mmCIF file of C-alpha atoms in Angstrom:
data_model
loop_
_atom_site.group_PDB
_atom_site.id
_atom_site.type_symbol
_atom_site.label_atom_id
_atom_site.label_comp_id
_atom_site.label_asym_id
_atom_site.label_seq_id
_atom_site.Cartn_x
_atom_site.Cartn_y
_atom_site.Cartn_z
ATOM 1 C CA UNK A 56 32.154 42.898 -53.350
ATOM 2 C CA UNK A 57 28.620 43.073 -51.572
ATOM 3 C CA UNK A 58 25.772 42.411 -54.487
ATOM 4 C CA UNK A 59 23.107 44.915 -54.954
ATOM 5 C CA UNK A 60 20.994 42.485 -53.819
ATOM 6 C CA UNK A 61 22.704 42.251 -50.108
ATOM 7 C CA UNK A 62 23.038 46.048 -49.757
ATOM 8 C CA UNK A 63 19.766 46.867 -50.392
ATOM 9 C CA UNK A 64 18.783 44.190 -47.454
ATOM 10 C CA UNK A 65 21.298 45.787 -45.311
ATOM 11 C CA UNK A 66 20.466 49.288 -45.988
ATOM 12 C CA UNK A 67 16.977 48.228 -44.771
ATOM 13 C CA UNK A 68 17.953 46.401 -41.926
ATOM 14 C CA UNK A 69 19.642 49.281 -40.516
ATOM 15 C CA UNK A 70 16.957 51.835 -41.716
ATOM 16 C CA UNK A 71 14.357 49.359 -39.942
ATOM 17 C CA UNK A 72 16.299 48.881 -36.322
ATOM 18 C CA UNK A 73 16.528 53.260 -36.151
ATOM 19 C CA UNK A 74 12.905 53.628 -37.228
ATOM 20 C CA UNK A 75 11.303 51.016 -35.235
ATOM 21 C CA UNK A 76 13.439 52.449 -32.441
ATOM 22 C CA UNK A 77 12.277 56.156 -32.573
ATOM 23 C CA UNK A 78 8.248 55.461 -33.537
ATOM 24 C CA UNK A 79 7.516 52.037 -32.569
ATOM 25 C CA UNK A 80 5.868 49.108 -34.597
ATOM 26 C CA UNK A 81 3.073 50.577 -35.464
ATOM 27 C CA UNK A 82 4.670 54.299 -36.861
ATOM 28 C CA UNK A 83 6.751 53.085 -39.334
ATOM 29 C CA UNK A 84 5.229 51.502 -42.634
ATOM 30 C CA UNK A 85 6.838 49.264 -44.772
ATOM 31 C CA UNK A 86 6.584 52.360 -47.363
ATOM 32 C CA UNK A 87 9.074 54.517 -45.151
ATOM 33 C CA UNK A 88 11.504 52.229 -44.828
ATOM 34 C CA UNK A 89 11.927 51.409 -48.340
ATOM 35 C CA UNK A 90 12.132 54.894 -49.069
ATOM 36 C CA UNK A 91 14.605 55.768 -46.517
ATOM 37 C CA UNK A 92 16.729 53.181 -47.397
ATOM 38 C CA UNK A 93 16.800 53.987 -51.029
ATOM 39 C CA UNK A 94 14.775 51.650 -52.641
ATOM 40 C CA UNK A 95 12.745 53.236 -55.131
ATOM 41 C CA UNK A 96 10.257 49.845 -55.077
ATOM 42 C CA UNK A 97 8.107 50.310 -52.525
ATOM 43 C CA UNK A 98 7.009 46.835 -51.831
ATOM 44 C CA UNK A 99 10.982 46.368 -51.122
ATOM 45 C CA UNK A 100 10.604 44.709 -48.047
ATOM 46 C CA UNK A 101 7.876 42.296 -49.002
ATOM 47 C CA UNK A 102 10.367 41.180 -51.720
ATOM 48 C CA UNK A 103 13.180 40.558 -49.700
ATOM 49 C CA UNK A 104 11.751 39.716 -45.933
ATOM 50 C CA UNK A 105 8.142 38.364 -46.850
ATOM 51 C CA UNK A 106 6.725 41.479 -44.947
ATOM 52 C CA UNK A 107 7.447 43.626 -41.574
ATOM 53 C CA UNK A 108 7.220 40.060 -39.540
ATOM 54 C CA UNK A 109 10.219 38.878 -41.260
ATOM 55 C CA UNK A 110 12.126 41.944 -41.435
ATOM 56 C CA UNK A 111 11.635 42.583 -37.529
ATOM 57 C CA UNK A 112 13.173 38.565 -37.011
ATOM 58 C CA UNK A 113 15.642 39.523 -39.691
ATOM 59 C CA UNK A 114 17.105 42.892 -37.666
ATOM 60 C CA UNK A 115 16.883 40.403 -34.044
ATOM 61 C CA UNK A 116 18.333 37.405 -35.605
ATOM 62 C CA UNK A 117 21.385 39.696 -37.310
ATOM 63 C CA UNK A 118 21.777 41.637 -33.667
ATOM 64 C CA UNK A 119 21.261 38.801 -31.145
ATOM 65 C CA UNK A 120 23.897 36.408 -33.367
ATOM 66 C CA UNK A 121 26.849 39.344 -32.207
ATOM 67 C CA UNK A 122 25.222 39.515 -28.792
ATOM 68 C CA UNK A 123 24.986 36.275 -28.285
ATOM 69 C CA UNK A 124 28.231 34.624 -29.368
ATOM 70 C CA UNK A 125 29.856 37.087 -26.881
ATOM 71 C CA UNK A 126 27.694 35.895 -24.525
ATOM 72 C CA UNK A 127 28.631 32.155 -24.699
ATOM 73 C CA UNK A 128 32.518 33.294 -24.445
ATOM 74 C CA UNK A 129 31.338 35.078 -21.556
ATOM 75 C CA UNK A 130 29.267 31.748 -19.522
ATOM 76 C CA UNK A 131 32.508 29.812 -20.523
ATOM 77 C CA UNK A 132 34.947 32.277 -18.801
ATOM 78 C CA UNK A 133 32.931 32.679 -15.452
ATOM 79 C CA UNK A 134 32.651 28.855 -15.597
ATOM 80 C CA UNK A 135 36.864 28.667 -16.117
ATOM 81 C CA UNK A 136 36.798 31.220 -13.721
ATOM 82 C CA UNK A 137 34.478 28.886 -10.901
ATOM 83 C CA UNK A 138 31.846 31.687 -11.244
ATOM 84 C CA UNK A 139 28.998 29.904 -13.268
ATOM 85 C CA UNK A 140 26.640 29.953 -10.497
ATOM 86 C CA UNK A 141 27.472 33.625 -8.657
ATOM 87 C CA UNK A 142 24.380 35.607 -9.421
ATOM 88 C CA UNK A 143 27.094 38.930 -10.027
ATOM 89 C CA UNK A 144 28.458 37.092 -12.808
ATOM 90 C CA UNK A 145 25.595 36.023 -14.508
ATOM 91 C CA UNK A 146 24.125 39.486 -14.399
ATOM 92 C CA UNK A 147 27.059 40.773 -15.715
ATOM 93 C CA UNK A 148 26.590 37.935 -18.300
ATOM 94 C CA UNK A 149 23.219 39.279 -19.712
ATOM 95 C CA UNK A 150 24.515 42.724 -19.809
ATOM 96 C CA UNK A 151 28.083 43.052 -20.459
ATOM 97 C CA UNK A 152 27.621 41.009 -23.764
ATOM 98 C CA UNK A 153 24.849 43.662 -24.756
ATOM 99 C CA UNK A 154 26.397 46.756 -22.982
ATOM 100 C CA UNK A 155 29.680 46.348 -25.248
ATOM 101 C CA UNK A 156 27.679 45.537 -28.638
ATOM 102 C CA UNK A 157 26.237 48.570 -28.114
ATOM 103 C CA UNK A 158 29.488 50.730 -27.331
ATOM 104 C CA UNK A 159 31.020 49.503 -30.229
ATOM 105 C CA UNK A 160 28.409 50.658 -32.882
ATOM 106 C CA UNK A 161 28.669 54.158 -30.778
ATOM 107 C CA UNK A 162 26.472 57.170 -30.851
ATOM 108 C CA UNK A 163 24.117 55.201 -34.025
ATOM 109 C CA UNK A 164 23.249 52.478 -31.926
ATOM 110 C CA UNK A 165 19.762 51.926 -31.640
ATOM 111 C CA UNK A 166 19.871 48.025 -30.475
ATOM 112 C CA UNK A 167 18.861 48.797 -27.186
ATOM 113 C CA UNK A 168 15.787 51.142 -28.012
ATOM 114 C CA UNK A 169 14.623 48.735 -31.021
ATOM 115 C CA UNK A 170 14.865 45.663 -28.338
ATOM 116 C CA UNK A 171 12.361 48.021 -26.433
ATOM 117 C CA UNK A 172 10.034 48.458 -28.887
ATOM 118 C CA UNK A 173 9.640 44.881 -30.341
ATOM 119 C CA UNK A 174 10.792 41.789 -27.615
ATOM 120 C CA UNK A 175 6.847 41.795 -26.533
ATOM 121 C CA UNK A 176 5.688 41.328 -29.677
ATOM 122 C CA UNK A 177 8.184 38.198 -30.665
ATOM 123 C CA UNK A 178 7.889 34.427 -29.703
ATOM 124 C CA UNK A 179 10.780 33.113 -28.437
ATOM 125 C CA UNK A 180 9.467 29.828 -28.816
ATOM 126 C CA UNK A 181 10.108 30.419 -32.950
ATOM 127 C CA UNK A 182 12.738 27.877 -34.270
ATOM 128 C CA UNK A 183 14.644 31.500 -36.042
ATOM 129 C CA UNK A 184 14.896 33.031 -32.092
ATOM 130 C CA UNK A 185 15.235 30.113 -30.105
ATOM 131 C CA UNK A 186 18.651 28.876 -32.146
ATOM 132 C CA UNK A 187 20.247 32.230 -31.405
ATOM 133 C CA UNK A 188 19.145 32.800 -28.064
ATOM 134 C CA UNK A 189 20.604 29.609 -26.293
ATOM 135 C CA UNK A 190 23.071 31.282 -24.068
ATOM 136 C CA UNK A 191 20.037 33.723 -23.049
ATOM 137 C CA UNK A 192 17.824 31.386 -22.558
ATOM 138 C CA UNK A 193 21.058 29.385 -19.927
ATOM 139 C CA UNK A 194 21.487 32.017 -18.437
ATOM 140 C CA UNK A 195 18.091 32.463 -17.345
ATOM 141 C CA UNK A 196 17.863 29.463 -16.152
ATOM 142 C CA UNK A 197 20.750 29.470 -13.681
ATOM 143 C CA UNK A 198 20.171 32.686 -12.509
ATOM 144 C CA UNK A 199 16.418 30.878 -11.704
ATOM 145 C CA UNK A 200 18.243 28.010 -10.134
ATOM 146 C CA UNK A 201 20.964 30.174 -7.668
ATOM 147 C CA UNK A 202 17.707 32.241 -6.534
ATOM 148 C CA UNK A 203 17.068 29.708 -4.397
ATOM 149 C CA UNK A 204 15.867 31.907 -1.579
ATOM 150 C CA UNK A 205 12.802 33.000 -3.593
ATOM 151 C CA UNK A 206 9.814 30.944 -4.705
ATOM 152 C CA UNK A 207 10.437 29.903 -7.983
ATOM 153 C CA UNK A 208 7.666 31.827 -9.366
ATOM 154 C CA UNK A 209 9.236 35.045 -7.726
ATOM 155 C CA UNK A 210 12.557 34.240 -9.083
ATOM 156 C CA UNK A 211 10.423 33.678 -12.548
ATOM 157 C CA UNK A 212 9.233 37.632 -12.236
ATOM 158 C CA UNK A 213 12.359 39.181 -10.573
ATOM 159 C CA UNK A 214 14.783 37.355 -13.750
ATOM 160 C CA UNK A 215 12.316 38.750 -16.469
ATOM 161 C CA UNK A 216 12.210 42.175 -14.535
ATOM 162 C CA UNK A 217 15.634 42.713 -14.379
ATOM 163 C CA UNK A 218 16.377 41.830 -17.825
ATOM 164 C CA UNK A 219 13.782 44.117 -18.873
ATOM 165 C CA UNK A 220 15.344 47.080 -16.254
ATOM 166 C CA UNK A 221 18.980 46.326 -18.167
ATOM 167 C CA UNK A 222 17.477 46.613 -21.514
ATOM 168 C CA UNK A 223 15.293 49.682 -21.368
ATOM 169 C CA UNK A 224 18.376 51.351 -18.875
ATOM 170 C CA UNK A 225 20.486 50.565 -22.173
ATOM 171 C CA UNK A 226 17.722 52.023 -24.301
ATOM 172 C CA UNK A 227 17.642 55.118 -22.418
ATOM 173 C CA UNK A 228 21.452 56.017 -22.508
ATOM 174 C CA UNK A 229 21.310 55.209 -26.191
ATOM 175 C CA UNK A 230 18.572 57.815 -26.622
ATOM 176 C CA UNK A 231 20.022 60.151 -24.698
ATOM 177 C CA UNK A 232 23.289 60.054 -26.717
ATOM 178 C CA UNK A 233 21.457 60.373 -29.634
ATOM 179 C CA UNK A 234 19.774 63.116 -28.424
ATOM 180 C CA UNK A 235 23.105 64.943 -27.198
ATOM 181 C CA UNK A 236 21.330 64.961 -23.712
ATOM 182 C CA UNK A 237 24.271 66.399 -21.434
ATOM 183 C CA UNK A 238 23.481 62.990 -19.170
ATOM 184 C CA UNK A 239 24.816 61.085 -21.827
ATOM 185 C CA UNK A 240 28.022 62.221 -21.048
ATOM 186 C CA UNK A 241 28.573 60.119 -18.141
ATOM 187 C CA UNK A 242 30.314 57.364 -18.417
ATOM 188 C CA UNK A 243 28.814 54.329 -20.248
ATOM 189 C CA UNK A 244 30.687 52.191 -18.445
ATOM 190 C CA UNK A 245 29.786 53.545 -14.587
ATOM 191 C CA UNK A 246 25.781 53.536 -16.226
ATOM 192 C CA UNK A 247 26.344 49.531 -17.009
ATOM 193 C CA UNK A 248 28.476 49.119 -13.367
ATOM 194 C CA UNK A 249 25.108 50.667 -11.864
ATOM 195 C CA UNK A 250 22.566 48.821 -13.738
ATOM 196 C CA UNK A 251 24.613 45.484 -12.961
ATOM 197 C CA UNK A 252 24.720 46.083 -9.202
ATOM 198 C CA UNK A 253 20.986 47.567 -8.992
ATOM 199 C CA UNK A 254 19.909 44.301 -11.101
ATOM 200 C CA UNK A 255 22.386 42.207 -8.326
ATOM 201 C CA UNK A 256 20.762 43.919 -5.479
ATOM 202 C CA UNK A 257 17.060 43.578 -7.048
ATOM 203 C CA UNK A 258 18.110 40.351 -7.431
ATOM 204 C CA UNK A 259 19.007 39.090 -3.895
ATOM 205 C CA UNK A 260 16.779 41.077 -1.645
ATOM 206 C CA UNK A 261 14.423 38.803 0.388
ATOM 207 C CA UNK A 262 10.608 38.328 -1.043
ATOM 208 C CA UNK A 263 7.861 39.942 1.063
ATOM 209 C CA UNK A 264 5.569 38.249 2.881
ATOM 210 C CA UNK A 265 2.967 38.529 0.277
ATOM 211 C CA UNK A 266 5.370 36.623 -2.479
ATOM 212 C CA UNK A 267 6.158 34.044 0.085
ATOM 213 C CA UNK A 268 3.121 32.295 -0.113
ATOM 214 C CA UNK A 269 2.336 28.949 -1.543
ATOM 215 C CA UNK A 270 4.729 28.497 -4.272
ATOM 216 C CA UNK A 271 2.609 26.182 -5.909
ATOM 217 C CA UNK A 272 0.008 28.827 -6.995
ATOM 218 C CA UNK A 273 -0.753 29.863 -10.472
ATOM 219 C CA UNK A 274 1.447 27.364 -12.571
ATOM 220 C CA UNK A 275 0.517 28.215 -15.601
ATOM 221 C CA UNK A 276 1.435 31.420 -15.119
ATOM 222 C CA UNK A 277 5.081 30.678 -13.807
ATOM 223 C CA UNK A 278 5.270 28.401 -17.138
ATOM 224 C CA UNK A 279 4.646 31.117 -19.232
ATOM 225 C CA UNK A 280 6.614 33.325 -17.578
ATOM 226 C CA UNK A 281 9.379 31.320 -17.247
ATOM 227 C CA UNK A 282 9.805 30.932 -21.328
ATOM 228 C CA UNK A 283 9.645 35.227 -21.427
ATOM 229 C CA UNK A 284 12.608 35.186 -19.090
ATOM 230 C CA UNK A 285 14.415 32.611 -20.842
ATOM 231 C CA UNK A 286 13.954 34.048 -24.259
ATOM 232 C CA UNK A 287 14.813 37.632 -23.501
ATOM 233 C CA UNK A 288 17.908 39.231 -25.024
#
């Protein structure tokens, strides 16, 4: 049986992913979640997360451990399959991973919406993220590496673009369901089968002329744009 203890750190969890979700960081205070999650203590979450830092990581670390353990099973299958360096498949590896997480928790998912709201704000480089985003962070990388008709600094941008276009498409449907919007009642799984060949297509089209320049400008920036990408759910 689940200890006090544990459900009140679950109830908050939970309480924490919606909220963040619908107001952002900053329009939820530690105060309001407490109270919505039934903690008559208000300094609940400072007790058991050490403060809104730590309950953020703890809602990402519980998520992205699901997310990402599918994900693995999913690199190893495209590799069985001789499909570990098709750029379809390792699209569908960022997403599909994600897109049924979120199908399974059904119309109270708010995954997608609270990865919205909070990925800019977290360092991937933090030991917590970094040992639960590995297959992320591989996937990233080969999808970098089969781009090889880009700059790398273009494939740098167009990786951390389309991960952010699959996320926030994700976030969107979830709102929309929660919303009973009547365009929620498409299919889920046609919405992900769009968003994987829109990100495929984004993907593969050739770089302007503008893009094709040096690739050896602005290093720095490719660096640090290259860890976003690789960190990113």
């Amino acid at each position: 049986m689940m200890s006090n203890r544990g459900s009140a750190k679950d109830a908050m969890i939970e309480v924490a992913e919606r909220m963040f979700a619908e107001r952002g960081l900053d329009g939820v205070s530690m105060r309001d979640i407490a109270s919505a999650a039934g903690q008559k203590n208000n300094s609940a979450v400072q007790y058991h997360f050490g403060g809104r830092d730590g309950l953020i990581l703890e809602v990402f670390r519980r998520r992205m451990a699901v997310v990402n353990a599918a994900r693995e099973e999913f690199l190893a299958m495209i590799d069985d399959e001789g499909r570990g360096q098709d750029v379809r498949a390792l699209v569908e590896a960022v997403l599909v991973p994600l897109a049924n997480y979120i199908a399974e928790r059904g119309v109270g998912s708010y995954y997608a919406q609270f990865l919205v709201r909070v990925t800019p704000s977290l360092d991937f480089d933090a030991p917590d993220l970094a040992a639960i985003s590995v297959s992320s962070r591989e996937v990233s990388r080969r999808l970098m590496d089969v781009l090889d008709h880009l700059p790398r600094r273009v494939a740098v941008a167009r990786v951390d673009l389309m991960l952010n276009m699959g996320v926030s498409a994700l976030a969107v449907f979830e709102q929309r369901c929660a919303d009973d919007n009547p365009v929620a009642h498409a299919s889920f799984a046609e919405t992900v089968h769009h968003v994987i060949d829109m990100s495929v297509a984004a993907l593969e089209a050739p770089c302007s002329p503008m893009n094709s320049a040096d690739d050896a400008v602005d290093r720095v920036a490719v660096g640090q744009g290259l860890r976003e990408a690789e960190g990113s759910p």
